[in-house]
Coordinates of C-alpha atoms in Angstrom, one line a residue:
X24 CA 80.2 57.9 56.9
X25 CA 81.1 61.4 54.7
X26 CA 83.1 62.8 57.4
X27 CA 83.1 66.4 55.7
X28 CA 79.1 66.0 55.9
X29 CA 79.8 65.5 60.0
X30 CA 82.2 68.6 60.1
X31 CA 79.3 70.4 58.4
X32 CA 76.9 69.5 61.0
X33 CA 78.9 70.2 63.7
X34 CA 80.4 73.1 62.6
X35 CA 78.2 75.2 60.4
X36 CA 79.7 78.5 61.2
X37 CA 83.4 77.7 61.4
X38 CA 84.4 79.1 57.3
X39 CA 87.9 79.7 57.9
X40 CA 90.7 77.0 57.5
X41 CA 93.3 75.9 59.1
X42 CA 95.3 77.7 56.2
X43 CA 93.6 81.4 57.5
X44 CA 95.0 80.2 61.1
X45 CA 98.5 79.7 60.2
X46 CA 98.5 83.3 57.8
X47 CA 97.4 85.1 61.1
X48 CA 100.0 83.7 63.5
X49 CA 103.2 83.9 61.4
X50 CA 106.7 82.6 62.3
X51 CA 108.6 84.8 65.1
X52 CA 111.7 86.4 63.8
X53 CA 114.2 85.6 66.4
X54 CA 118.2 84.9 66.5
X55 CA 119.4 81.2 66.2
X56 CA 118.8 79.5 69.6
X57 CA 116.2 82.1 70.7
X58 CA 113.8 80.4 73.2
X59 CA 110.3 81.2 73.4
X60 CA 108.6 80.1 76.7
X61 CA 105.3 81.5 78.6
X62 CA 103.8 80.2 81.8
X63 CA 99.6 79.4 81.0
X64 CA 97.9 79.5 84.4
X65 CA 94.4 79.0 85.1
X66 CA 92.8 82.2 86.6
X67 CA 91.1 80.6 89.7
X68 CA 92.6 83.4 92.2
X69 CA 95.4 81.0 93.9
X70 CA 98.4 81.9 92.5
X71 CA 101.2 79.7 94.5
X72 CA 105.0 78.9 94.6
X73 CA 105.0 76.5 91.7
X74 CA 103.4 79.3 89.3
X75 CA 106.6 81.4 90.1
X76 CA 108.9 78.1 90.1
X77 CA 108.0 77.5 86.7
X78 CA 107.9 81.2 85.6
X79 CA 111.5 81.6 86.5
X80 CA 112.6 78.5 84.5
X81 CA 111.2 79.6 81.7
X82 CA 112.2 83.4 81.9
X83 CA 115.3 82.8 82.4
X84 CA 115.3 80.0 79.3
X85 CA 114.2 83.3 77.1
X86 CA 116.1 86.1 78.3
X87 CA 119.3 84.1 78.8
X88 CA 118.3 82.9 74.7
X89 CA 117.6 86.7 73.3
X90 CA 113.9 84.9 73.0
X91 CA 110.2 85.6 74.5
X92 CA 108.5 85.3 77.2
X93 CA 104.8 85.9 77.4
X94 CA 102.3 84.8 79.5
X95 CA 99.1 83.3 78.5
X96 CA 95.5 83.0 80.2
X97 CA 94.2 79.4 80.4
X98 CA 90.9 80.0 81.3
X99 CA 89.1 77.0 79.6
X100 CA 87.4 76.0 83.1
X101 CA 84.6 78.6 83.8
X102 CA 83.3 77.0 86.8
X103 CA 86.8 77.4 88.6
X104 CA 87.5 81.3 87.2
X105 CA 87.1 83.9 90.1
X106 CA 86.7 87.3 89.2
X107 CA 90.0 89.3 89.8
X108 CA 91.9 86.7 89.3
X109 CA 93.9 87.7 86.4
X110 CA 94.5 90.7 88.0
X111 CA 95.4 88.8 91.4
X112 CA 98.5 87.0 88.9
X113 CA 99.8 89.7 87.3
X114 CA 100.3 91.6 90.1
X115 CA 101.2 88.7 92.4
X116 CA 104.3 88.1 89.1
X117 CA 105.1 92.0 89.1
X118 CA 105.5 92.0 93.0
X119 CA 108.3 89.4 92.1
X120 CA 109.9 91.2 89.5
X121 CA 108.9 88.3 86.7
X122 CA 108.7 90.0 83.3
X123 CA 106.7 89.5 80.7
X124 CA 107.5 90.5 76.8
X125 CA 103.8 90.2 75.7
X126 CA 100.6 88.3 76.7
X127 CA 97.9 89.2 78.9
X128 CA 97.7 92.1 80.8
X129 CA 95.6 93.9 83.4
X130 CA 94.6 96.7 80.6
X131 CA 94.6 93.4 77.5
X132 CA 96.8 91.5 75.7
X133 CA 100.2 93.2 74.4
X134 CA 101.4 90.9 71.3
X135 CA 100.6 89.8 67.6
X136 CA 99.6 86.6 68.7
X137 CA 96.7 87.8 71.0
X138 CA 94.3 86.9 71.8
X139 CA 96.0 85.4 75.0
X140 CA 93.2 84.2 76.8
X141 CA 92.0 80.6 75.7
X142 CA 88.5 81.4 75.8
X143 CA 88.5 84.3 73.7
X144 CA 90.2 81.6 71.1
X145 CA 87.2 79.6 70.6
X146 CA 86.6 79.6 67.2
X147 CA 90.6 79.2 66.2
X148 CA 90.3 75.3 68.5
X149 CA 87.0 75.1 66.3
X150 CA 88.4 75.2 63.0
X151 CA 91.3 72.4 64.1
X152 CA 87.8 70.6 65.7
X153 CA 86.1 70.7 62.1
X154 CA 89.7 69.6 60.4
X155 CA 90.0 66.6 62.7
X156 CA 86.5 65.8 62.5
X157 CA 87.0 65.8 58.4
X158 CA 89.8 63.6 58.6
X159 CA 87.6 61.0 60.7
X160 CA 90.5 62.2 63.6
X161 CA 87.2 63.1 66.2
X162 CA 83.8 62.5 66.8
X163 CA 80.4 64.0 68.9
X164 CA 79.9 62.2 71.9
X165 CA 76.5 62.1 73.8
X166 CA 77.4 60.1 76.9
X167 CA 75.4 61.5 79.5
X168 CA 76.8 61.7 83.4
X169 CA 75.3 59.0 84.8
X170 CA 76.2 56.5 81.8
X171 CA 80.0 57.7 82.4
X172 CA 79.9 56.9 85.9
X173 CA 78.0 53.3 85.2
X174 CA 81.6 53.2 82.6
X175 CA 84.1 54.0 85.8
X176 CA 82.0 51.6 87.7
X177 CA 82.4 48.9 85.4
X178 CA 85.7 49.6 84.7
X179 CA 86.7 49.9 88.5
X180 CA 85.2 46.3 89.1
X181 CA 87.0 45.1 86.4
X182 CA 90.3 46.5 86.9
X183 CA 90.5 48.3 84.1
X184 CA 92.1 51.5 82.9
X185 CA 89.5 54.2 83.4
X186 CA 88.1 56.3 80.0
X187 CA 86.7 55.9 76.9
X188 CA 88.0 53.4 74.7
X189 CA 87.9 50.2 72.7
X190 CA 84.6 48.6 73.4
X191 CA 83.6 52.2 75.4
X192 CA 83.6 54.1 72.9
X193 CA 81.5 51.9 69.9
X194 CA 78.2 53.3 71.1
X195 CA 79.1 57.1 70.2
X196 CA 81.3 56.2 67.6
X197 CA 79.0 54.4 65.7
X198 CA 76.2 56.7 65.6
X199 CA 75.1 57.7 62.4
X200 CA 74.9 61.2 60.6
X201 CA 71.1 61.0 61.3
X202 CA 71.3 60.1 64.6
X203 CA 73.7 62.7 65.7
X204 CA 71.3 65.4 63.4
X205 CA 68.5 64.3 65.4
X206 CA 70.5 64.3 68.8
X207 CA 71.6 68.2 68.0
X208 CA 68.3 69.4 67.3
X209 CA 66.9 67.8 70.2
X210 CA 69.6 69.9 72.2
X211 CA 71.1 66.9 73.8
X212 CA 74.6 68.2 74.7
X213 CA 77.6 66.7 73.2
X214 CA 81.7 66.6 73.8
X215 CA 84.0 66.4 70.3
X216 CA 86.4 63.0 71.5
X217 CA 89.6 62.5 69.6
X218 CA 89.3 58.7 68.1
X219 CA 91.8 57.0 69.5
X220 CA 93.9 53.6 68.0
X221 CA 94.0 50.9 70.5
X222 CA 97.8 50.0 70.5
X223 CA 100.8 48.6 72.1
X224 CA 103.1 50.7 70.2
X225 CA 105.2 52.5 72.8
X226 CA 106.9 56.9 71.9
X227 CA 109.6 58.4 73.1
X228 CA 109.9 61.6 74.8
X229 CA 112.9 63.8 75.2
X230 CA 112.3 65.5 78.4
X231 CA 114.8 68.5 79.1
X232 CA 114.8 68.0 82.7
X233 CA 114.2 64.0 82.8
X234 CA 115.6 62.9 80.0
X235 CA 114.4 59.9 77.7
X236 CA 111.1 58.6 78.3
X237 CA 109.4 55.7 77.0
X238 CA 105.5 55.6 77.3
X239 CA 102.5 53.3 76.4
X240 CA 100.8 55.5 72.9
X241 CA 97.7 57.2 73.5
X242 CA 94.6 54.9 73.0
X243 CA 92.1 57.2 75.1
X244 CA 89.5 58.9 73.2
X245 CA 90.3 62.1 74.9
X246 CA 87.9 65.3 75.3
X247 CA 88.8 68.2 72.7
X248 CA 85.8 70.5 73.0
X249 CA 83.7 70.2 76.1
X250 CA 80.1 70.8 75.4
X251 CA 80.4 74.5 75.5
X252 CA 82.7 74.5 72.7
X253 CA 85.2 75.6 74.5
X254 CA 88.7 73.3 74.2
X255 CA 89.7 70.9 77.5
X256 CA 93.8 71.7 78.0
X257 CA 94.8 69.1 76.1
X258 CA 93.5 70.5 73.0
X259 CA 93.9 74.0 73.8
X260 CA 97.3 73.7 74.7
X261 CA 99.0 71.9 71.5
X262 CA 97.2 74.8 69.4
X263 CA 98.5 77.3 71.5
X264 CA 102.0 76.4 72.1
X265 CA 101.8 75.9 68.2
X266 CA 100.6 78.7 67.0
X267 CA 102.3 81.3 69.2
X268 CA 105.4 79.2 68.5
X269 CA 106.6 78.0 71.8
X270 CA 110.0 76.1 71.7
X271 CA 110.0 74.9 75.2
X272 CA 106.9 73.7 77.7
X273 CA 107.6 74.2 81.1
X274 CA 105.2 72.6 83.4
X275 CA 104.9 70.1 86.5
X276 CA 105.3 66.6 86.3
X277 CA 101.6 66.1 87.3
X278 CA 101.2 66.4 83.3
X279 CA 103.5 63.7 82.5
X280 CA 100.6 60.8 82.5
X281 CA 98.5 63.5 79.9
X282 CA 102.0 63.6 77.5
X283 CA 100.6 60.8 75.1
X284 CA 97.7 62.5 74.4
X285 CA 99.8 65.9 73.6
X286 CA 102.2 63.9 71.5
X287 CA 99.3 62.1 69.1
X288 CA 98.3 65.7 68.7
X289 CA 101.0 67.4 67.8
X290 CA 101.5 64.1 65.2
X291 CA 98.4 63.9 63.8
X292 CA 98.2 67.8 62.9
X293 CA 101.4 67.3 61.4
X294 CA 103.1 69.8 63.7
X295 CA 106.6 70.1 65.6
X296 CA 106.4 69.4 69.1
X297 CA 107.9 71.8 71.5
X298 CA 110.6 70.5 74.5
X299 CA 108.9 69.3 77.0
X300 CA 110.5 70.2 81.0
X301 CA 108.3 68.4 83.8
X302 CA 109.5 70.1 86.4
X303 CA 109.6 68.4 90.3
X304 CA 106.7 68.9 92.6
X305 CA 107.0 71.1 95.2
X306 CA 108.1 69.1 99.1
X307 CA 107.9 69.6 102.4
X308 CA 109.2 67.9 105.2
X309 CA 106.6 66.8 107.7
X310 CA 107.7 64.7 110.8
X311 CA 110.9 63.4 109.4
X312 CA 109.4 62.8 105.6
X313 CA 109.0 64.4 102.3
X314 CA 105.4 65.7 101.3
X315 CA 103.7 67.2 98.8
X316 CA 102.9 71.0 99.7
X317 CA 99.1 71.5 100.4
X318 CA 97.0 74.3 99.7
X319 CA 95.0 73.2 102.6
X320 CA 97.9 72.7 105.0
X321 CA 100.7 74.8 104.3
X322 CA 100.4 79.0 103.8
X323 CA 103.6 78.8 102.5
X324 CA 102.5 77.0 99.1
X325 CA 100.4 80.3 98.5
X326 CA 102.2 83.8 96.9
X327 CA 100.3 85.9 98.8
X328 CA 102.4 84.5 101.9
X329 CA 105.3 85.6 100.8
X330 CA 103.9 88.9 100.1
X331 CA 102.2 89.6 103.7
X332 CA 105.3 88.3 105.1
X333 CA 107.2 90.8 102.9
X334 CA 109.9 88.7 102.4
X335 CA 111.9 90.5 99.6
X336 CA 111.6 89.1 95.8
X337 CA 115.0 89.3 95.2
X338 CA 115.5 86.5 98.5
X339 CA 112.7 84.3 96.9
X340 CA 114.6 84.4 93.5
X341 CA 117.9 83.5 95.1
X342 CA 116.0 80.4 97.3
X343 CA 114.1 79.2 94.1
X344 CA 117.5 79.2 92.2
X345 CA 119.0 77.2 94.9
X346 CA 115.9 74.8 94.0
X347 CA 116.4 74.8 89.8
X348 CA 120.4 74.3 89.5
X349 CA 122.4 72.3 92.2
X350 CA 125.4 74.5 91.6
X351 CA 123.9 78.0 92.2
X352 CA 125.0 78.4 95.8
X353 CA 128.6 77.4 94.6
X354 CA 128.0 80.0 91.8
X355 CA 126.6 82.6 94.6
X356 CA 129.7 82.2 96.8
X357 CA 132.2 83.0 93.9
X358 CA 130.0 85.6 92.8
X359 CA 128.8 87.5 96.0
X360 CA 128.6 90.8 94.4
X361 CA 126.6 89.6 91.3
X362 CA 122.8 90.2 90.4
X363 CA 121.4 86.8 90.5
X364 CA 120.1 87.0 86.9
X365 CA 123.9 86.8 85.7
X366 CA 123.5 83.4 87.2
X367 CA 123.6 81.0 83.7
X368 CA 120.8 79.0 84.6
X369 CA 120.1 75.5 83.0
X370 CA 118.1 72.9 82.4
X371 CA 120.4 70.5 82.9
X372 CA 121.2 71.0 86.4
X373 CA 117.7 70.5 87.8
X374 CA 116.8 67.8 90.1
X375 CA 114.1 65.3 89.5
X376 CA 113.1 64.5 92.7
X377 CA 110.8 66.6 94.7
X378 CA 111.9 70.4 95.6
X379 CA 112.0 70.9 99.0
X380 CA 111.1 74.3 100.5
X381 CA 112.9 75.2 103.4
X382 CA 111.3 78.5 105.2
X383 CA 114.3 78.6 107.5
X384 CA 117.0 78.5 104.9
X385 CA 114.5 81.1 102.8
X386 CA 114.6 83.5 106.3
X387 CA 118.7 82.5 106.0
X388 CA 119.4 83.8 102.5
X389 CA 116.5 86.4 103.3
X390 CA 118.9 88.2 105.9
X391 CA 121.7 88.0 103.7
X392 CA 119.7 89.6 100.6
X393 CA 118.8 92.9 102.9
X394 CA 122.6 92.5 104.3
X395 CA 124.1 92.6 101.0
X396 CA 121.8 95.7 100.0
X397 CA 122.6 99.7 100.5
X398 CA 120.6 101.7 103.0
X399 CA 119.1 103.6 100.6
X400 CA 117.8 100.1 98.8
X401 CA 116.4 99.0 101.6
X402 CA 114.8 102.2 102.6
X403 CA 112.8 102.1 99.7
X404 CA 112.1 98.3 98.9
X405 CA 110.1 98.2 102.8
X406 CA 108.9 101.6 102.5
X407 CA 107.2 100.4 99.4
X408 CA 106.2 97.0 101.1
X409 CA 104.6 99.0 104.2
X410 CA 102.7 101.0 101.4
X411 CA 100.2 98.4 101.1
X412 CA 100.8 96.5 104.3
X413 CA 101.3 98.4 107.2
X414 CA 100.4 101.9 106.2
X415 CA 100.9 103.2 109.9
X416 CA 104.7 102.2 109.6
X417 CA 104.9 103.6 106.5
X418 CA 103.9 106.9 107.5
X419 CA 106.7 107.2 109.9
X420 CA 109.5 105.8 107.7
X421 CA 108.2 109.2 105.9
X422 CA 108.2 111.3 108.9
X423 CA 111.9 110.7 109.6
X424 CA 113.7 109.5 106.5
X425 CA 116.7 111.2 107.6
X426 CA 116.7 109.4 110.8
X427 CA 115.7 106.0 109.2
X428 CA 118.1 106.0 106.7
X429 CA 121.5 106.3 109.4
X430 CA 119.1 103.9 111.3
X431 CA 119.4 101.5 108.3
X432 CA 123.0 102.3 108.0
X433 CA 124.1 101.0 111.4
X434 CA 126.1 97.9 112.0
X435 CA 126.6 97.5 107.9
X436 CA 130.3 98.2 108.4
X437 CA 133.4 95.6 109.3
X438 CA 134.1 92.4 107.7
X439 CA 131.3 91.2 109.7
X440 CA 127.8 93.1 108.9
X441 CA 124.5 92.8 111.1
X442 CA 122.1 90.7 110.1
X443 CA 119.1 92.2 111.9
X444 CA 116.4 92.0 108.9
X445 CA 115.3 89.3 107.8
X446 CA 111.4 90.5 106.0
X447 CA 110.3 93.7 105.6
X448 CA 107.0 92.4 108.1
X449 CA 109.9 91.4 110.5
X450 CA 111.4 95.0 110.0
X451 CA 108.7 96.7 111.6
X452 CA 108.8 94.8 114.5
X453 CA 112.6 95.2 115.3
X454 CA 113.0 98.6 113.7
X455 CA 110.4 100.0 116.2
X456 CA 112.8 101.4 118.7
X457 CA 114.0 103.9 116.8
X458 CA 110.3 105.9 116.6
X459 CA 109.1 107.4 120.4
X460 CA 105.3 106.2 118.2
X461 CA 106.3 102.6 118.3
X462 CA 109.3 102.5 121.3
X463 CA 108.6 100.0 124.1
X464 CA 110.6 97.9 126.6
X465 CA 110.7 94.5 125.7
X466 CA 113.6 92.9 128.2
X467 CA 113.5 93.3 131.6
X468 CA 116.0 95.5 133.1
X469 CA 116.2 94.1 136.5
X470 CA 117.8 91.1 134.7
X471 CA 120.8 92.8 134.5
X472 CA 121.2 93.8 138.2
X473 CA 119.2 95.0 141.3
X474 CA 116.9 98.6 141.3
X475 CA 119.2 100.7 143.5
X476 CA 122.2 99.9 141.1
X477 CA 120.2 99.9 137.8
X478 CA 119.2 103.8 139.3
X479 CA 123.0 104.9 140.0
X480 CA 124.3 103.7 136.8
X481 CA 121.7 105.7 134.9
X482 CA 122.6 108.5 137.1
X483 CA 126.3 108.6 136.9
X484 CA 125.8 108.0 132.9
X485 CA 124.0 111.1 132.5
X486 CA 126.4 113.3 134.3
X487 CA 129.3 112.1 132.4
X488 CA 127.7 112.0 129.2
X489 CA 128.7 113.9 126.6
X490 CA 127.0 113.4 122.8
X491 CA 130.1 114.9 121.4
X492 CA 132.5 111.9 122.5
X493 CA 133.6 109.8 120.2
X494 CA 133.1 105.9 120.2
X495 CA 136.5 105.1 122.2
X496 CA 135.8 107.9 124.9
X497 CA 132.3 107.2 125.1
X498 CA 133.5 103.5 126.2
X499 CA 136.4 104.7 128.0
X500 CA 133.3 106.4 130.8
X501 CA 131.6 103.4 130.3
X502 CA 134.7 101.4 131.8
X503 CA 135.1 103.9 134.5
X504 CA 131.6 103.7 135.8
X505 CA 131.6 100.0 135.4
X506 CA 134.6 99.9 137.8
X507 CA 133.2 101.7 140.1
X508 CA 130.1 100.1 140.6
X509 CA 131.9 96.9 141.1
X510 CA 131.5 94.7 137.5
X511 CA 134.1 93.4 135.9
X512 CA 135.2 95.8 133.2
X513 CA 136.7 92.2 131.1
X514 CA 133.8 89.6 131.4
X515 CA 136.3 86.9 131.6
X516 CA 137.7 88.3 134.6
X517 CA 134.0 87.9 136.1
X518 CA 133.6 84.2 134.7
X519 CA 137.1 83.2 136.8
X520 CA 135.9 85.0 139.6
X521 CA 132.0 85.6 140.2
X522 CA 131.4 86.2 143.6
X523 CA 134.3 89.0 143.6
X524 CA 131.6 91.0 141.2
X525 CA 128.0 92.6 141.3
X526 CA 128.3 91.4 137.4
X527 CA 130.4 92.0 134.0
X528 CA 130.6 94.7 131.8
X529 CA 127.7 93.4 129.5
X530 CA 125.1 93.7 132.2
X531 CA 125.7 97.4 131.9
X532 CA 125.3 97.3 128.2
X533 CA 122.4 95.5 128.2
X534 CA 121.0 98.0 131.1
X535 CA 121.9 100.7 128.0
X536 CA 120.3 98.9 125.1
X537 CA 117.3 98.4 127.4
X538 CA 117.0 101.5 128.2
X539 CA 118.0 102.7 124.5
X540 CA 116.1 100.2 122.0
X541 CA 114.2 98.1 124.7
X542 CA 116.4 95.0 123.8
X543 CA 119.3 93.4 125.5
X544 CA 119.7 92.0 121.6
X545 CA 120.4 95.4 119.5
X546 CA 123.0 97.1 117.0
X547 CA 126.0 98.8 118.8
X548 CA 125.0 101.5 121.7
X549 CA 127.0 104.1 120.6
X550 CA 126.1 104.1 117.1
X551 CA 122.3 103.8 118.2
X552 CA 122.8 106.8 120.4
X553 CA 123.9 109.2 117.5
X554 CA 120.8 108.3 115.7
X555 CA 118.8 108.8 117.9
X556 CA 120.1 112.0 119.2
X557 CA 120.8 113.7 122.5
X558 CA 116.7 114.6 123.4
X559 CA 115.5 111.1 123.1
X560 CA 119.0 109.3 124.9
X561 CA 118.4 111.9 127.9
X562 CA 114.3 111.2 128.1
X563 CA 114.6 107.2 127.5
X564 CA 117.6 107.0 130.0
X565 CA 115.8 109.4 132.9
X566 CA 112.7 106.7 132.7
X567 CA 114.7 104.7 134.9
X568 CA 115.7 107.1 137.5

C-alpha cells in the first residue's frame, strides 16, 4: 500500500506539515533548570482534591525553577463536558490561590502557545495523524460497537489481554485503499489506530516520584483520533506536552498502565520525552483500612467542600504539603513564622503509597492557620468568604467592623493563643455572640447553681460593676462576691472539700460567659465585656434577674 495515497484520503484538507507546527510553537527562552509544568483537566464540572494535589506539585516545580506554569483545557471528551465547567476550575484554583502564568482563562487563553483548549487544536493532532499515517505508523479502523464487544468477549473467554492487536487487528489493517475509499464515501465512521509491534521487548521509565520502572512495550493498536477527529489523551497529550514544551508531567498513577503507549509516541515522532511524576491516589481510612476516596461516598474528595466549609486556602496548602514531602511539618516547626511557599518543596520526598486525607488533622492545622494570622487578616479573609456564602453574616461583620475587629483580637495574646476558629463556616457559628442579631443562649445556666442564687449573683454583679475597672479589680469583685455567696474562691479548695461549698469559682464564670456569649466555653470574660461594651453587658446580664 502507497501510504502517502492513504494520508491523502484521509486527510485531504490537512496542507500544513509538521515543519509549520514546530515554526509556530518555538522553544521557550528560560534560565538553566527552568521547569515548565501545567495541570490538563477535563472540564466535566467536578473539580476535586487531586486536581489541586497535583497543581501544587507542579506550581511549586516552576516557581521554585524561575519556569512556567500554565494550565491547559483537556476537553477531548464532548459527551462528559458540562457547560461552566471551565469557569467552575478556574475559579475553584483562584479561590486557592494556585497561579497560573498562561493558559486558559475565563475571558481566553493568555500565552504564545494558545490555543489551550484540546479541541480547538484539531487540525495541529491532524497533521501528526496524516505524518504517522504516511510513515505506515497508523491506520483507519472501521470496527463497529458490536464487533468490539464480540472482540472483549472473545478475549475475556480466553483470558486474554483486552484490545486490538495481533490477530485483532488484521481485518482493519489489511483493508485496501479501495476499500477504505469506498468505506468513507459510504459514511461508515472510522477511528485512526496507531499500528502497534507485537513484542517482548521491555522500556524503562525514570519516574520522578517512583523511580526506575521497567514495563512490557506497547503492542496495543491504540486510538489516536476518535471518529470525530478529535485526538483520545493519549495522542493529544504527547503533542501537547511537546509542543508547549513541558519538562515535567505531573499526573496520578491511574496513568501508569497508559505510559507505554506515551513512550512509543514520543519515540516514534522522534521527540524528547518529558519527566514523568505519577503521583499517589488519594486514601481514606474507612473502618480501620485504607481506601480510595469516592466521588460517590466522600464530600470531601470534591473542592467545592472545602469552599462551603470555608476552610481557609492557605490551611489546605499547608495539609496538602504535609501530604507531598515527609519533612514539611519538621520544616513548619523550625519555620513557624514562614509563608509556606518558602517551603523548598521536592520531588524526592513524596511518598508512593496512597495519601491519606485526614479532615481532623486538616480542622488541626486549620485552627492554627487562623491562630497564626493578624486580626485584620482574618477580618478580611471570612468577610470575603461570607461574601458569597453567608451574605447575612457578612452584612454584620460590615455593620460593626470596629467591634469585630477587637472581637477578633481577643485571646491572641500570651504564649498561649486561643484557638477558637477553625473555618470561616465554623466562625459564624461561634462568633455569633458578639451581634444582639445572632446572640442566643446555648448552655444552660441552671447548670451552674440553683435560680435564687443564679438571680443574687447577677444582682450583686451589677451593683458593683464598674466598666472602667481594670482586669485585676474587675476579678478582685468577682472574688468578693464569690465568697460571699458561699463558693470556693480557689477551685481546689472546693474539690478537697465539696460539701463545705454551694460550688467553685468557675460556676460563677460560667454563670458570666452564659449570660455574656451564651457559652460556658468562651474567650476571657473580661476581655469579652470591653468589646462588647457597657449597654449590651447591663441588658444581657438583667435577662436573668
Amino acid at each position: 500500500m502507497d501510504f502517502r495515497i492513504l494520508a491523502e484520503v484521509l486527510f485531504p484538507d490537512i496542507t500544513e506539515t509538521p515543519e509549520d507546527i514546530v515554526k509556530r510553537f518555538p522553544e521557550r527562552n528560560l534560565p538553566s533548570g527552568a521547569c515548565v509544568t501545567r495541570i490538563g483537566p477535563s472540564p466535566t464540572g467536578f473539580v476535586h482534591l487531586g486536581n489541586l494535589y497535583n497543581a501544587i506539585i507542579a506550581e511549586r516545580l516552576a516557581h521554585q525553577s524561575g519556569g512556567i506554569f500554565y494550565l491547559r483545557i483537556e476537553d477531548t471528551d464532548n459527551k462528559r463536558e458540562v457547560e461552566g465547567a471551565v469557569e467552575t476550575l478556574i475559579n475553584a484554583m483562584n479561590y486557592f490561590g494556585v497561579e497560573f502564568d498562561e493558559g486558559a482563562t475565563s475571558a481566553g487563553d493568555n500565552g504564545i502557545y494558545a490555543p489551550y483548549r484540546q479541541r480547538q487544536r484539531k487540525e495541529i493532532y491532524q497533521v501528526f495523524a496524516k505524518y504517522l499515517v504516511k510513515q505506515g505508523k497508523a491506520y483507519p479502523c472501521f470496527l463497529t460497537a458490536e464487533e468490539l464487544a464480540s472482540i472483549r468477549e472473545q478475549q475475556t473467554a480466553n483470558k486474554e489481554n483486552p484490545g486490538i492487536y495481533g490477530k485483532y487487528a488484521e481485518k482493519s489493517r489489511n483493508l485496501t485503499i479501495e476499500e477504505i475509499q469506498e468505506k468513507i464515501s459510504a459514511g461508515i465512521p472510522w477511528v485512526l489506530r496507531y499500528k502497534g509491534i507485537e513484542t517482548n521487548e521491555y522500556i524503562t521509565v525514570n519516574d520522578a516520584v517512583r523511580g526506575k520502572l521497567e514495563m512490557p512495550r506497547n503492542n496495543m493498536d491504540f486510538v489516536l483520533l476518535k471518529s470525530d477527529g478529535i485526538p483520545t489523551y493519549h495522542f493529544a497529550h504527547v503533542i501537547d506536552d511537546h509542543f508547549m514544551h513541558s519538562t515535567h508531567v505531573i499526573r496520578g498513577e491511574e496513568w501508569l498502565s497508559s505510559l507505554p503507549m506515551h513512550v512509543e509516541l514520543f519515540d516514534v515522532l522522534g521527540w524528547k520525552q518529558p519527566v514523568y511524576c505519577h503521583t499517589a491516589t488519594l486514601m481514606k481510612m474507612d473502618g480501620g483500612s485504607k481506601r480510595k476516596l469516592s466521588k460517590r461516598k466522600d464530600p470531601e474528595l470534591a473542592l467545592s467542600y472545602y469552599q462551603q466549609e470555608g476552610i481557609s486556602q492557605d490551611a489546605v496548602w499547608e495539609f496538602l504539603l504535609t501530604l507531598l514531602n515527609s519533612d514539611f511539618e519538621e520544616w513548619r516547626l523550625a519555620n513557624p513564622e514562614a509563608d509556606y511557599k518558602e517551603f523548598p518543596y521536592t520531588l524526592e520526598k513524596m511518598s508512593i503509597s496512597g495519601a491519606l486525607v485526614d479532615l481532623d488533622k486538616l480542622r488541626d492545622i486549620s485552627k492554627n492557620v487562623i491562630c497564626n494570622m493578624t486580626a485584620e487578616q482574618v477580618y478580611s479573609k471570612w468577610l470575603e468568604w461570607c461574601e458569597v456564602y453567608d451574605k447575612d453574616f457578612a452584612e454584620l461583620i460590615k455593620k460593626y467592623p470596629e467591634r469585630t475587629l477587637s472581637a477578633l483580637n481577643v485571646g491572641k495574646g500570651g504564649k498561649k493563643p486561643r484557638k477558637d476558629l477553625e473555618t470561616w463556616k465554623q466562625a459564624c457559628e461561634f462568633m455569633s455572640f458578639w451581634y444582639d442579631e445572632t446572640f442566643t443562649i446555648q448552655d444552660d445556666i441552671l447548670n451552674e447553681s440553683d435560680t435564687e442564687t443564679v438571680k443574687i449573683f447577677f444582682e450583686k454583679y451589677l451593683e458593683t460593676y464598674n466598666h472602667a475597672d481594670d482586669s485585676s479589680e474587675w476579678f478582685a469583685k468577682v472574688k468578693s462576691i464569690t465568697e460571699e455567696l458561699g463558693f470556693a474562691v480557689k477551685p481546689k479548695d472546693y474539690k478537697k472539700n465539696p460539701d463545705g461549698y454551694k460550688g467553685s469559682i468557675v460556676n460563677i464564670t460560667n454563670m458570666l460567659r452564659i449570660a455574656l456569649t451564651g457559652r460556658a466555653n468562651a474567650p476571657d470574660i473580661w476581655e469579652v465585656s470591653h468589646v462588647l461594651g457597657e449597654d449590651i453587658v447591663r441588658k444581657r446580664i438583667e435577662k436573668f434577674i
